mmCIF file with all atom_site columns, C-alpha atoms in Angstrom:
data_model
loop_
_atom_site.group_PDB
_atom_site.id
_atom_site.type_symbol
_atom_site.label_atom_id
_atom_site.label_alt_id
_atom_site.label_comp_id
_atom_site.label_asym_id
_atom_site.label_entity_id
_atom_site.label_seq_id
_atom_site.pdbx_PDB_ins_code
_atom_site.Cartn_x
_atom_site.Cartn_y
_atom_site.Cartn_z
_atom_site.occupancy
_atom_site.B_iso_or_equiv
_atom_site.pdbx_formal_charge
_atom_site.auth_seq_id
_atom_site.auth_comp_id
_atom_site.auth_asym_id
_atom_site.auth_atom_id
_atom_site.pdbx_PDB_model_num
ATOM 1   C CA . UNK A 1 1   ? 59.662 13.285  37.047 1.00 0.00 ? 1158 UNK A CA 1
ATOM 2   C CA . UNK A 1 2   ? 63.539 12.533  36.510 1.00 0.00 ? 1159 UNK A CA 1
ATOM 3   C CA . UNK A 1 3   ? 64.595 10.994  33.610 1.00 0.00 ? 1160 UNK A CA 1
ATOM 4   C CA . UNK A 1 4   ? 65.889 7.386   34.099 1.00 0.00 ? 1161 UNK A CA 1
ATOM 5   C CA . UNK A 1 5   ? 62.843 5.963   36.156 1.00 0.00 ? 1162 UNK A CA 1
ATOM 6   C CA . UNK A 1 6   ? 60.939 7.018   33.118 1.00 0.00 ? 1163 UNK A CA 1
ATOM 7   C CA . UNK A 1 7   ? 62.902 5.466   30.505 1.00 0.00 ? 1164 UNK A CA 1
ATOM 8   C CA . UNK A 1 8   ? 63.372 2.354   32.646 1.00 0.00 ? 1165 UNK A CA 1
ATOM 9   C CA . UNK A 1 9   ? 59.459 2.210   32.987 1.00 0.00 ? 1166 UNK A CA 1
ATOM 10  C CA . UNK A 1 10  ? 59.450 2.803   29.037 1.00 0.00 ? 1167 UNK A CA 1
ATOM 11  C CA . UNK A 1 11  ? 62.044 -0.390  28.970 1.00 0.00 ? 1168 UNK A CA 1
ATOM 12  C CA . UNK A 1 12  ? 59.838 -2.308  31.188 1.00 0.00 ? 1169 UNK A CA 1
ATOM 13  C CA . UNK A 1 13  ? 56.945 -1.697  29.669 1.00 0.00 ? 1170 UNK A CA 1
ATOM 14  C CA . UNK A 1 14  ? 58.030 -2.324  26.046 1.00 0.00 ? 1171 UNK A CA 1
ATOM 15  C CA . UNK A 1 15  ? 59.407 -5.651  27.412 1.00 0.00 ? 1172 UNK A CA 1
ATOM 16  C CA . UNK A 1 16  ? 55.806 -6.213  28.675 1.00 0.00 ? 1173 UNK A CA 1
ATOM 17  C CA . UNK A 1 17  ? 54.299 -5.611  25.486 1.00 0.00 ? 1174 UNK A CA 1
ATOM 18  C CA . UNK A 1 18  ? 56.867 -8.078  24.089 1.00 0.00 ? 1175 UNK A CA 1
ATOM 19  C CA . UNK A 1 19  ? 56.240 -10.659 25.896 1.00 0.00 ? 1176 UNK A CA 1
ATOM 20  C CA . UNK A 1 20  ? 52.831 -10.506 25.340 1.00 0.00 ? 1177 UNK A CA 1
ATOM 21  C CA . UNK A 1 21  ? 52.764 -10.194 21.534 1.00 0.00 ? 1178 UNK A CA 1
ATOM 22  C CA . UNK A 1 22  ? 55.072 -13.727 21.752 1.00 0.00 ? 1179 UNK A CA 1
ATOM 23  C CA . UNK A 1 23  ? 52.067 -15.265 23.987 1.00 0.00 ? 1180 UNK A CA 1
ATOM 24  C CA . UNK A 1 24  ? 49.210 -13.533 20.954 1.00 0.00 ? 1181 UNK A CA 1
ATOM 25  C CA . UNK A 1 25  ? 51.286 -15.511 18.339 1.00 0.00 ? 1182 UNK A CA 1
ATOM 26  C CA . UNK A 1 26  ? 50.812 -18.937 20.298 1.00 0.00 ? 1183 UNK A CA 1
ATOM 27  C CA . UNK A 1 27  ? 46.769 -19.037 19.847 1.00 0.00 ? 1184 UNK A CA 1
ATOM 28  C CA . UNK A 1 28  ? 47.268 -17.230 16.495 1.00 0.00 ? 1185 UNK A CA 1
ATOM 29  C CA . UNK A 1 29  ? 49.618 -19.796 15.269 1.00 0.00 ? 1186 UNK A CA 1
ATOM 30  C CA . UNK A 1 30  ? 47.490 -22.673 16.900 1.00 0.00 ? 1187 UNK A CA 1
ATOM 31  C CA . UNK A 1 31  ? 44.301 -21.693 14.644 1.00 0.00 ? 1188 UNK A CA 1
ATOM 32  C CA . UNK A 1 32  ? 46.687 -20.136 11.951 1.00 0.00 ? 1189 UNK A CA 1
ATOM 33  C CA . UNK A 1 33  ? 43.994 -17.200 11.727 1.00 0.00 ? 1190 UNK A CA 1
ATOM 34  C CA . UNK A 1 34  ? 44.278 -13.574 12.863 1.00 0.00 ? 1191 UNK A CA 1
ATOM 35  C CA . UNK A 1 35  ? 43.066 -12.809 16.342 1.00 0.00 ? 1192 UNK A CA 1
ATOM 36  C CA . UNK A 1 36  ? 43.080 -9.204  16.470 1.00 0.00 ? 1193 UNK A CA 1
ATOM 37  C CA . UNK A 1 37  ? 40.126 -9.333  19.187 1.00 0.00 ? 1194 UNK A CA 1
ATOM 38  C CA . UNK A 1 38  ? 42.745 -11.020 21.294 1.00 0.00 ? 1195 UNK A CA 1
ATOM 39  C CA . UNK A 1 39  ? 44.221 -6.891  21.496 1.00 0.00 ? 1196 UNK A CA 1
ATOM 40  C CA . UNK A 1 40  ? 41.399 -5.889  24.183 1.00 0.00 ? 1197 UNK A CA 1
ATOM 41  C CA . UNK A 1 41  ? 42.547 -9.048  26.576 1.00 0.00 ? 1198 UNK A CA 1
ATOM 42  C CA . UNK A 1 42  ? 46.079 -8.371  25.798 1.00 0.00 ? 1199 UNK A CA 1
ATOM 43  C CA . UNK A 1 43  ? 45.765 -4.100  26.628 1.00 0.00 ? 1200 UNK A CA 1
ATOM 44  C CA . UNK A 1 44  ? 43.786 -4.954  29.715 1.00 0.00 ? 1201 UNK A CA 1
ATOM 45  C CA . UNK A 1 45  ? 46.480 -7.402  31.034 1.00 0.00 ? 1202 UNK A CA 1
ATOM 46  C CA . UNK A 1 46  ? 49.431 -5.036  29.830 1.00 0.00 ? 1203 UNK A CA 1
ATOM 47  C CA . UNK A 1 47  ? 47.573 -2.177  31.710 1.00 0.00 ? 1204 UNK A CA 1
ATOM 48  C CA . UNK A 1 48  ? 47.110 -4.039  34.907 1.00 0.00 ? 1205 UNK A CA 1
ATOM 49  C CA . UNK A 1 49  ? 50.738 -5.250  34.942 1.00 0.00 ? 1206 UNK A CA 1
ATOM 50  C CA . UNK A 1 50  ? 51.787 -1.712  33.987 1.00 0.00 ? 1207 UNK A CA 1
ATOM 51  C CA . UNK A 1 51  ? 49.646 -0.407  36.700 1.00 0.00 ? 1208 UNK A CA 1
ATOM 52  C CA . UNK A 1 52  ? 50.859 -2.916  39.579 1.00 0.00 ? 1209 UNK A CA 1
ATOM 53  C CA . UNK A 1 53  ? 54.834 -2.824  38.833 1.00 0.00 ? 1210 UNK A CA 1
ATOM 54  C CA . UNK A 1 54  ? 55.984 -0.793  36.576 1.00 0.00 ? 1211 UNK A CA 1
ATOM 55  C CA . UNK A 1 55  ? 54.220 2.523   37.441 1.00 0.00 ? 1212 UNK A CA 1
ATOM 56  C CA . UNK A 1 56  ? 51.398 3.655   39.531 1.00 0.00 ? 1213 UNK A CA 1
ATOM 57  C CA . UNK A 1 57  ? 48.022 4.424   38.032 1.00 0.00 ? 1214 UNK A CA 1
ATOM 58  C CA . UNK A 1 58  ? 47.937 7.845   36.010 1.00 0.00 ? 1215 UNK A CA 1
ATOM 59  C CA . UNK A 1 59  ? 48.678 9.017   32.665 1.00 0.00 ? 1216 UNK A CA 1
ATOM 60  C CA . UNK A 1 60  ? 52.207 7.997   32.277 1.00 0.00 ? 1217 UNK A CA 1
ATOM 61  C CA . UNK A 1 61  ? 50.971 4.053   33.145 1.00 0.00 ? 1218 UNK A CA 1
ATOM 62  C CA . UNK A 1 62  ? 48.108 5.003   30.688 1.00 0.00 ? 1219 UNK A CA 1
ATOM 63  C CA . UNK A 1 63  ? 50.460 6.202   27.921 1.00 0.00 ? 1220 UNK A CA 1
ATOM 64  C CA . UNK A 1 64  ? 53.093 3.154   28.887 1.00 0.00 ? 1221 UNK A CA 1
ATOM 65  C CA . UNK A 1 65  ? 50.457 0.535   28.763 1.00 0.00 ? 1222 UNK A CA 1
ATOM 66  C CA . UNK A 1 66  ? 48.946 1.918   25.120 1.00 0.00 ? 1223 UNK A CA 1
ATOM 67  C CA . UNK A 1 67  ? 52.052 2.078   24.198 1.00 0.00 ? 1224 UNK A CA 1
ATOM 68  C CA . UNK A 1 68  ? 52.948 -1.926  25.099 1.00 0.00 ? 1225 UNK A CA 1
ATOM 69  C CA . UNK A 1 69  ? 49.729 -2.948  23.699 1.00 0.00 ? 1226 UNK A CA 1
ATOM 70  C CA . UNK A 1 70  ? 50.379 -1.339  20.518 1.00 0.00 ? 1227 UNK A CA 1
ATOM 71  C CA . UNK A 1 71  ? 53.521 -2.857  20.533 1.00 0.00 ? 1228 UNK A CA 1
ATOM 72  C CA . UNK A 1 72  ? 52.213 -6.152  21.197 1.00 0.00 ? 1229 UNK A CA 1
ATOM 73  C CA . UNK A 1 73  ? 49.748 -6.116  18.305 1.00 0.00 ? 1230 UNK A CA 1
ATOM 74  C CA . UNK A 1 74  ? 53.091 -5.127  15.748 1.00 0.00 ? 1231 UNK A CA 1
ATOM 75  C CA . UNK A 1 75  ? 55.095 -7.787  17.434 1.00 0.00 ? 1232 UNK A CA 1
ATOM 76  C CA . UNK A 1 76  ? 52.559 -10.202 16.639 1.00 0.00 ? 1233 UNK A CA 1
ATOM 77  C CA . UNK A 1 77  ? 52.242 -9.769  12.986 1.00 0.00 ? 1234 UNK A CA 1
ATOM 78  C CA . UNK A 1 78  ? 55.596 -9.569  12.581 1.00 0.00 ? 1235 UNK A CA 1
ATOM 79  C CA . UNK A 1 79  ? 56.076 -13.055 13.948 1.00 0.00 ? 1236 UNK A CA 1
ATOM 80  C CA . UNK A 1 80  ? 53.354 -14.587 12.138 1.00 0.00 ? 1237 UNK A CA 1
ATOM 81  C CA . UNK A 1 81  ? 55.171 -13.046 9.254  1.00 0.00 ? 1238 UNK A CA 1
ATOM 82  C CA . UNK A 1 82  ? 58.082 -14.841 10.067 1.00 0.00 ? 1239 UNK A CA 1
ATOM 83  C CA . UNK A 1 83  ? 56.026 -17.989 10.752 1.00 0.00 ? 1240 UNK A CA 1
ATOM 84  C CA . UNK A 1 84  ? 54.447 -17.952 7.140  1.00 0.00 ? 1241 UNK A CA 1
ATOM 85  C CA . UNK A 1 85  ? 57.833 -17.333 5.281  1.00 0.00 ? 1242 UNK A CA 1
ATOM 86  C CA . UNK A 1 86  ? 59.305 -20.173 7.600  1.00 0.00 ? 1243 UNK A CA 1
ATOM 87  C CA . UNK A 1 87  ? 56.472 -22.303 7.295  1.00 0.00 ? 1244 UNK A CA 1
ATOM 88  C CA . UNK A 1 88  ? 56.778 -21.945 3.416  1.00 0.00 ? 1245 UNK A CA 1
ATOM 89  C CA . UNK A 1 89  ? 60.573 -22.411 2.924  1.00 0.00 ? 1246 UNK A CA 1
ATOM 90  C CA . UNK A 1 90  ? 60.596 -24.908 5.111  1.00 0.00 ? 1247 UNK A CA 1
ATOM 91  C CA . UNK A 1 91  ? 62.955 -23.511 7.120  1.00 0.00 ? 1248 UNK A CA 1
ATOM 92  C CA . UNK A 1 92  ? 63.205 -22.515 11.381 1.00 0.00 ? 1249 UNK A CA 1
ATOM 93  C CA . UNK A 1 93  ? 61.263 -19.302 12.901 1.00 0.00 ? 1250 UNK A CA 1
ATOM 94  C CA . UNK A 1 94  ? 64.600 -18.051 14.129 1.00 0.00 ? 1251 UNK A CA 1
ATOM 95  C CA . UNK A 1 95  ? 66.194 -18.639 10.304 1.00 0.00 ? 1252 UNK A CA 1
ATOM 96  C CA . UNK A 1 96  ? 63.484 -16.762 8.630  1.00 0.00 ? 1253 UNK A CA 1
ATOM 97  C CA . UNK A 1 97  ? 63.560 -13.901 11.176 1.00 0.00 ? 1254 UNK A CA 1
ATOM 98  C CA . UNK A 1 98  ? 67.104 -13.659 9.786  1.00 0.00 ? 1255 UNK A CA 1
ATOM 99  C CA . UNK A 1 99  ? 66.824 -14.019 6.651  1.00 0.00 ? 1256 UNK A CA 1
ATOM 100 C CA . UNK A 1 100 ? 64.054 -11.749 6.360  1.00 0.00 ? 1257 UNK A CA 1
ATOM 101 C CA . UNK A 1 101 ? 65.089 -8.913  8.498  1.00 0.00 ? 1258 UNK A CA 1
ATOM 102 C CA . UNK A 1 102 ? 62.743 -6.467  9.784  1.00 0.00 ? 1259 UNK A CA 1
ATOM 103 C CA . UNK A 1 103 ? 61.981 -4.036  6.783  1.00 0.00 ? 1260 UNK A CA 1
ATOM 104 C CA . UNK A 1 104 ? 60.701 -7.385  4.951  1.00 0.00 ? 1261 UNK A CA 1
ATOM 105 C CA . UNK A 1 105 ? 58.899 -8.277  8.043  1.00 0.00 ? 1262 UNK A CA 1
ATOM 106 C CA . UNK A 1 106 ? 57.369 -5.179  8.455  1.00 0.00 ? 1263 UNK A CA 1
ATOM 107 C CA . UNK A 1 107 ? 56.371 -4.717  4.655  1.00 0.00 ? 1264 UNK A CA 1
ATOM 108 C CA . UNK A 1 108 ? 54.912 -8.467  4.680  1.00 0.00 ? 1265 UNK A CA 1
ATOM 109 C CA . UNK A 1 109 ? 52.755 -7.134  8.673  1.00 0.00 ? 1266 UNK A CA 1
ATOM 110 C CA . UNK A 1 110 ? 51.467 -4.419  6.870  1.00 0.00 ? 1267 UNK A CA 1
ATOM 111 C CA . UNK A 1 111 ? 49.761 -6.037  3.615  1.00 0.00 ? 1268 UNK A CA 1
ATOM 112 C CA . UNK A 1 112 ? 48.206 -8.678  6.100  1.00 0.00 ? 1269 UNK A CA 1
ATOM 113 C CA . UNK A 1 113 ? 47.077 -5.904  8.017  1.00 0.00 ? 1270 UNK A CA 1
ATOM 114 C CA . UNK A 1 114 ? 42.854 -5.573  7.866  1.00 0.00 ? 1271 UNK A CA 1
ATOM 115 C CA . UNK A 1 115 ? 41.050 -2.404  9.479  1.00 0.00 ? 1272 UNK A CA 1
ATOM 116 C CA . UNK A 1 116 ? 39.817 -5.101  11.893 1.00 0.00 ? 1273 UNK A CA 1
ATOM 117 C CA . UNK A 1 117 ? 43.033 -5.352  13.198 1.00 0.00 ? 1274 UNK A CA 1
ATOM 118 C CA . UNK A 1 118 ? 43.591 -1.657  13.451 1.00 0.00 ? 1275 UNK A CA 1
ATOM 119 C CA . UNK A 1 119 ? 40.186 -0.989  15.204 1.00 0.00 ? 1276 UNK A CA 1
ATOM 120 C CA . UNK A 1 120 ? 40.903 -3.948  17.955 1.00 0.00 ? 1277 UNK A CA 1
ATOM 121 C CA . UNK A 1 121 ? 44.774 -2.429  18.274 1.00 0.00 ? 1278 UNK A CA 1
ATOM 122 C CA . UNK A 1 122 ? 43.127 0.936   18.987 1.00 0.00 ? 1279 UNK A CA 1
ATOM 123 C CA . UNK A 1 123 ? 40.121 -0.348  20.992 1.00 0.00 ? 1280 UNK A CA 1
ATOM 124 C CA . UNK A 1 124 ? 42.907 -2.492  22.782 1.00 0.00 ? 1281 UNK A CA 1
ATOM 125 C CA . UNK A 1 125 ? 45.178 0.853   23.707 1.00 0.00 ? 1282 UNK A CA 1
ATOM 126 C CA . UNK A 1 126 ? 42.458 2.807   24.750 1.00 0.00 ? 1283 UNK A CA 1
ATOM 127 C CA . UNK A 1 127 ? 41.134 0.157   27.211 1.00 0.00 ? 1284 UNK A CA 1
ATOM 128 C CA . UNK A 1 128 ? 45.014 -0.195  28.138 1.00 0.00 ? 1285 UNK A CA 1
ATOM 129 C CA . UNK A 1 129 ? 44.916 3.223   28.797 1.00 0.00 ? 1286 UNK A CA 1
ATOM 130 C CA . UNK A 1 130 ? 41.760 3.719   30.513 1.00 0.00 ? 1287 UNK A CA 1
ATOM 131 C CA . UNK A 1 131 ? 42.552 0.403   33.368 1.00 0.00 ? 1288 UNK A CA 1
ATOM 132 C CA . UNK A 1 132 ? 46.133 2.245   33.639 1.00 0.00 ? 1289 UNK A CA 1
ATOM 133 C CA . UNK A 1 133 ? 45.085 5.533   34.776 1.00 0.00 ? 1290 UNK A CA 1
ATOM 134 C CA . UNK A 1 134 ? 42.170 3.746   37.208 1.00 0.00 ? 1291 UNK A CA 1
ATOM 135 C CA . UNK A 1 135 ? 42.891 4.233   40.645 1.00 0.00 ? 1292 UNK A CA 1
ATOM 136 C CA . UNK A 1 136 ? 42.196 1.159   42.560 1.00 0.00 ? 1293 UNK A CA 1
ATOM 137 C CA . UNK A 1 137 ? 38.861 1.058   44.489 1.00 0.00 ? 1294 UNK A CA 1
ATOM 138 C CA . UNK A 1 138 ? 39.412 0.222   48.353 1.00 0.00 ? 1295 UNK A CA 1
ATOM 139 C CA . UNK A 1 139 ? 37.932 -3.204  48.767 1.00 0.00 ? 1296 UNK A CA 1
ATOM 140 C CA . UNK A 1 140 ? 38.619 -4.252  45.327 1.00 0.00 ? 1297 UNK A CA 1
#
């Protein structure tokens, strides 16, 4: 396997997983709870969108699509993050993401983090990775 598809996959992929922690925060924010059982819907999307145009089915879409959901699940506490500080300074999402830089945001992610959270993330990867190595059925 040469070297740039892969990384450009990697890119895609991680742009994937992105995108879809941004769309996790929306329903998050809207109930302003956690919804880490949102992480098995979010893998199985990633992995199908992995699968279909980023890479073929196999391990490398496996390992790219655990990889996005993961990074999906991160992303999205370290928006809500951002929304809470925002939310009480009173100030814009985009001003506290600033302000707060990422080692605060990360620090503030991690004691909100619950082992419910962790168990979805993993459950979420490892159906990721499962629908991402599936070859597709004919007829399906």
């Amino acid at each position: 396997m040469r070297l740039i598809p892969l990384l450009f996959a990697a890119f895609s992929a991680a742009m994937l997983g992105l995108a879809a922690g941004a769309v996790w925060m929306l329903p998050t924010m809207a109930l302003q709870r956690p919804l880490p059982a949102l992480a098995l819907v979010v893998g199985a999307l990633l992995a199908l969108a992995v699968r279909s145009w980023v890479r073929p089915a196999g391990r490398v879409a496996a390992a790219l699509a655990a990889g996005a959901t993961v990074l999906a699940a991160v992303y999205v506490e370290l928006l809500t993050a951002a929304a809470r500080i925002a939310g009480s300074m009173g100030i814009g999402l985009l001003d506290a993401l600033r302000a707060a830089g990422l080692a605060m945001l990360l620090a503030l992610a991690q004691l909100a983090v619950r082992p419910t959270d962790v168990v979805f993330t993993l459950a979420g990867a490892l159906l990721a990775a499962w629908v991402a190595n599936r070859r597709r059925t004919p007829g399906a």
